[in-house]
């Protein structure tokens, strides 16, 4: 099987025996998925592809089982676009694997892989450049215990929405890390007019129904909806986002799956779009769907969100999503539902709604 991604093409030409190694934060690549070793990824879709091929794959938030052959002989870290996320993976590996474990770090030059030299030096880890090709670089070092706990990467910040305050938890790699995305803010400003019922001020009105937050990120939509009586299911393909949402709910007194003020709320799941939701339907689906995959544009998850939404909406249920104004979602909404309306448009973002007949 030939490697397709540049980083894997660089690795494929090495003389190393990678059997039993960990592939950490790997891209989708048939050379990896048909090879040896174990994937460790926060991306559910990557883990699912490996598992479908009969290969072991784990989330960093799972308890890592002891391999029958002992600890891995080495690990390869694919340096992500987010430099802070790469640093977290490095700290996590230092805390997880034995001292002296060989580590290779690979990535595209445009993605900042050369900056790992300074990161490793700051941690007291030696490093040498191993190879370069396909506009990628490969470095190698050995793991050691460092003084920084990986959990130090978790941060929290406060968002003010009118007279309401929400405390959000965030982590590198989570959408909108450390700030409220402008599109999500526009969506939150729009939702009261279409989801909430009852009189009085906005915070006293309630939405008594089942809501799906697709792509929950740091959990701001879940917390906002749960405070208003919605029974919320939140999903994200990113394990960091799922953990961030759970921490956000805890920070706002909404933690736990079960009854909160006599309302069932706060189910948070890893799901590749609707993969964990077979047979389930909701009164509303809300989303600020992603369209970036590293530096490329990928409409796949948003397309599936729209195309499969009808099967997960009850009669009269609403799909409400916010998107950059330039994205070609109107045509897809038209094909999937036969029509749509624009609830808000600030020239940068639009909030769309469709209602299932």
XYZ file of C-alpha atoms in Angstrom:
357
model
C 0.000 0.000 0.000
C 1.465 3.359 -1.032
C 1.436 6.406 1.211
C -0.712 9.305 -0.024
C -0.101 12.195 2.370
C 3.274 13.979 2.191
C 4.179 13.246 5.820
C 3.485 9.537 5.372
C 5.467 9.485 2.114
C 8.423 10.834 4.076
C 7.996 8.170 6.753
C 7.559 5.383 4.207
C 11.060 5.911 2.860
C 12.673 5.422 6.298
C 14.482 2.177 7.090
C 12.887 1.968 10.537
C 10.887 -1.046 11.667
C 7.682 0.632 12.878
C 5.993 -2.567 14.052
C 4.274 -1.972 17.387
C 4.830 1.792 17.333
C 2.137 4.309 18.245
C 0.966 6.631 15.488
C -0.180 9.745 17.363
C -2.652 12.244 15.815
C -2.283 10.556 12.409
C -3.915 11.693 9.177
C -6.116 9.390 7.123
C -3.702 7.465 4.937
C -3.987 3.922 3.514
C -0.287 3.231 4.176
C -0.836 3.781 7.890
C -4.159 1.970 8.060
C -2.745 -1.111 6.329
C 0.446 -1.180 8.370
C 1.470 -2.071 11.897
C 1.097 -0.453 15.304
C -1.672 1.468 17.037
C -3.352 4.815 16.370
C -3.892 7.290 19.189
C -6.221 10.026 17.978
C -8.763 12.507 19.297
C -10.588 12.264 15.951
C -13.337 9.646 16.076
C -13.438 9.327 12.277
C -9.743 8.383 12.194
C -10.183 5.800 14.955
C -13.256 4.371 13.228
C -11.316 3.921 9.962
C -8.533 2.065 11.745
C -10.957 -0.132 13.655
C -12.879 -0.921 10.453
C -9.587 -2.196 9.031
C -9.099 -4.397 12.096
C -6.444 -2.116 13.564
C -6.279 -0.906 17.195
C -7.069 2.760 17.789
C -7.602 4.667 21.032
C -8.542 8.115 22.271
C -6.106 9.870 24.616
C -8.986 10.075 27.111
C -9.357 6.307 27.268
C -7.497 4.214 29.803
C -4.670 2.837 27.711
C -4.486 -0.930 28.175
C -1.223 -2.735 28.704
C -0.199 -4.317 25.428
C 0.573 -8.021 25.598
C 4.006 -7.217 24.208
C 4.582 -4.422 26.734
C 5.110 -0.738 26.048
C 5.495 0.386 22.432
C 9.035 0.468 21.056
C 8.457 4.019 19.836
C 5.954 6.637 18.744
C 5.474 8.973 15.801
C 3.736 12.301 16.455
C 2.181 14.013 13.442
C 2.586 17.682 14.283
C -0.814 19.425 13.943
C -1.595 22.847 12.521
C -2.310 24.086 16.041
C 1.097 24.535 17.656
C -0.434 24.526 21.148
C -2.132 21.210 20.388
C 1.188 19.757 19.259
C 2.737 20.843 22.549
C -0.079 19.099 24.452
C 0.480 15.854 22.570
C 4.190 16.066 23.343
C 3.540 16.623 27.057
C 0.985 13.801 27.066
C 3.486 11.409 25.514
C 6.133 12.395 28.072
C 3.647 11.663 30.856
C 2.314 8.437 29.332
C 5.237 6.485 27.894
C 8.435 5.412 29.673
C 11.488 7.639 29.723
C 13.803 6.934 26.841
C 11.060 5.877 24.412
C 12.080 6.933 20.873
C 9.852 9.652 19.433
C 9.725 10.874 15.871
C 7.951 14.109 14.974
C 6.835 14.710 11.404
C 4.854 17.401 9.650
C 4.634 19.819 6.769
C 7.026 22.743 6.796
C 4.137 25.152 6.206
C 2.410 23.634 9.254
C 5.181 24.745 11.601
C 7.018 21.454 12.150
C 10.389 23.261 12.345
C 9.249 25.024 15.497
C 9.452 21.736 17.399
C 13.199 22.324 17.763
C 12.536 25.214 20.157
C 9.750 23.331 21.941
C 11.935 20.309 22.576
C 14.853 22.476 23.690
C 12.620 24.306 26.167
C 11.620 20.942 27.658
C 15.222 19.799 27.901
C 14.806 17.148 25.208
C 17.567 16.690 22.675
C 16.614 16.544 19.025
C 18.108 15.958 15.629
C 16.746 16.299 12.138
C 16.309 12.906 10.532
C 15.102 13.625 7.013
C 13.172 16.008 4.796
C 11.197 15.554 1.580
C 7.817 16.437 0.072
C 8.024 19.800 1.879
C 7.968 17.919 5.183
C 10.555 17.402 7.919
C 11.200 14.514 10.272
C 12.857 14.959 13.661
C 13.691 12.450 16.373
C 14.239 12.560 20.122
C 13.661 10.441 23.223
C 10.940 11.018 25.776
C 11.687 12.093 29.326
C 9.719 13.264 32.317
C 9.075 17.012 32.214
C 7.788 19.407 34.843
C 4.673 20.526 32.927
C 1.409 18.626 33.426
C -0.570 18.125 30.164
C -3.698 19.294 32.017
C -2.159 22.779 32.147
C -3.375 23.180 28.556
C -6.976 23.380 29.764
C -8.196 26.962 30.113
C -11.464 28.648 30.989
C -12.958 31.980 30.027
C -16.189 33.864 30.596
C -18.654 34.894 27.925
C -21.195 37.656 28.541
C -24.470 37.415 26.618
C -26.657 40.339 27.633
C -27.062 40.003 31.389
C -26.038 36.335 31.329
C -22.583 34.918 32.006
C -21.305 31.504 31.006
C -17.980 29.963 31.999
C -16.501 27.974 29.109
C -13.762 25.365 29.220
C -11.421 25.061 26.260
C -8.402 23.184 24.969
C -6.105 23.562 21.966
C -7.756 21.897 19.001
C -11.297 22.836 20.077
C -13.144 25.143 17.670
C -12.892 28.790 18.719
C -10.325 27.931 21.392
C -10.353 30.583 24.104
C -12.953 32.901 22.588
C -16.542 33.082 21.399
C -16.751 32.652 17.650
C -18.614 35.497 15.921
C -20.825 33.074 14.021
C -21.842 31.308 17.226
C -22.631 34.675 18.803
C -24.953 35.531 15.888
C -26.617 32.123 16.258
C -27.163 32.687 19.990
C -28.667 36.110 19.296
C -31.077 34.510 16.802
C -32.197 31.397 18.697
C -34.542 33.077 21.226
C -36.837 34.226 18.447
C -37.278 30.760 16.966
C -36.798 28.256 19.802
C -38.056 29.829 23.008
C -41.703 29.942 24.084
C -43.513 31.922 26.742
C -43.629 35.546 27.788
C -41.404 37.698 29.923
C -37.720 38.355 29.452
C -35.639 36.032 27.317
C -34.048 34.119 30.220
C -37.455 33.294 31.720
C -38.695 31.726 28.486
C -38.142 28.030 27.919
C -37.708 25.538 25.132
C -39.262 22.298 26.283
C -38.038 19.791 23.762
C -35.194 17.582 22.606
C -32.326 19.450 20.964
C -29.251 18.126 19.220
C -26.147 20.316 19.232
C -24.114 19.044 16.301
C -20.424 19.894 16.691
C -20.612 21.092 20.288
C -17.092 22.555 20.538
C -16.612 24.139 23.953
C -20.264 23.543 24.918
C -21.643 27.056 24.853
C -24.830 26.115 22.960
C -25.440 23.140 25.248
C -25.124 25.241 28.394
C -27.315 28.033 26.967
C -30.053 25.590 25.933
C -29.906 23.514 29.120
C -30.477 26.625 31.226
C -33.710 27.122 29.325
C -35.117 23.660 29.907
C -34.127 21.918 26.708
C -33.184 18.250 26.844
C -29.846 18.491 25.086
C -27.748 15.908 23.324
C -24.355 17.256 22.276
C -22.029 15.489 19.856
C -18.632 16.170 18.333
C -16.127 14.096 16.367
C -13.302 15.632 18.419
C -12.616 14.047 21.810
C -11.162 17.335 23.086
C -14.456 19.070 22.288
C -16.478 16.366 24.043
C -14.316 16.746 27.151
C -14.487 20.561 26.927
C -18.290 20.446 26.758
C -18.453 18.207 29.816
C -16.188 20.606 31.710
C -18.261 23.595 30.588
C -21.433 21.963 31.888
C -19.728 21.263 35.222
C -18.489 24.851 35.463
C -22.044 26.137 35.022
C -23.723 23.739 37.452
C -25.205 21.628 34.648
C -22.967 18.580 34.863
C -24.056 14.996 34.640
C -26.440 13.021 32.537
C -29.783 12.791 34.284
C -32.280 15.110 35.889
C -31.433 18.748 36.395
C -34.408 20.727 37.682
C -36.645 17.814 36.620
C -35.419 17.934 33.029
C -33.239 15.318 31.358
C -30.251 17.138 29.879
C -26.606 17.040 29.034
C -25.855 13.895 27.115
C -22.446 14.446 25.520
C -21.194 11.905 22.982
C -18.430 11.379 20.475
C -20.082 11.083 17.087
C -18.996 11.497 13.479
C -21.995 13.618 12.496
C -24.934 11.228 13.174
C -22.908 8.016 13.634
C -23.824 7.632 17.339
C -27.476 8.624 16.864
C -29.040 5.804 14.859
C -32.830 5.796 15.192
C -32.963 8.985 17.248
C -34.979 12.098 16.367
C -35.109 15.599 17.839
C -37.321 18.669 17.908
C -34.418 20.838 16.795
C -30.863 20.493 15.522
C -28.585 23.489 16.009
C -25.072 23.755 14.648
C -22.128 25.881 13.670
C -20.728 23.168 11.395
C -17.007 22.952 10.602
C -15.681 23.217 7.093
C -11.915 23.273 7.634
C -9.677 20.217 7.682
C -6.130 21.392 8.429
C -5.482 23.959 5.680
C -7.952 22.525 3.148
C -11.662 23.225 2.895
C -13.833 20.209 3.575
C -17.627 20.458 3.263
C -18.163 16.775 4.036
C -19.401 16.965 7.644
C -21.681 19.938 6.922
C -23.067 18.211 3.828
C -23.907 15.121 5.881
C -25.416 17.309 8.595
C -27.835 18.804 6.071
C -28.486 15.756 3.887
C -29.264 13.419 6.811
C -31.025 15.931 9.058
C -34.558 14.997 8.000
C -34.083 11.441 9.298
C -33.222 12.862 12.728
C -35.973 15.486 12.985
C -39.506 14.903 14.198
C -42.378 16.342 12.128
C -42.227 20.109 12.533
C -38.641 19.888 13.775
C -36.169 22.610 12.855
C -32.621 22.574 11.536
C -30.916 25.854 12.441
C -27.321 26.441 11.450
C -24.904 29.326 11.121
C -22.263 29.462 8.414
C -19.892 31.838 6.673
C -21.900 33.730 4.089
C -19.712 32.547 1.186
C -20.288 28.840 1.812
C -22.544 27.088 -0.735
C -25.145 25.801 1.728
C -28.300 27.327 0.190
C -28.233 24.924 -2.771
C -27.773 21.925 -0.487
C -30.555 23.061 1.862
C -32.825 23.561 -1.154
C -32.089 20.046 -2.447
C -32.518 18.411 0.964
C -35.654 20.241 2.155
C -37.120 22.046 -0.846
C -36.598 25.457 0.720
C -35.056 27.416 3.557
C -35.129 30.829 5.202
C -32.376 33.167 6.334
C -32.986 34.282 9.909
C -29.970 36.578 10.220
C -27.245 37.909 7.947
C -24.448 40.231 9.080
C -22.591 39.872 5.736
C -19.965 37.635 7.328
C -22.314 34.959 8.658
C -25.823 33.755 7.942
C -28.238 31.825 10.122
C -30.354 29.390 8.088
C -33.485 27.535 9.122
C -35.515 24.734 7.604
C -38.593 23.074 9.079
C -39.439 19.467 8.424
C -42.925 19.103 7.062
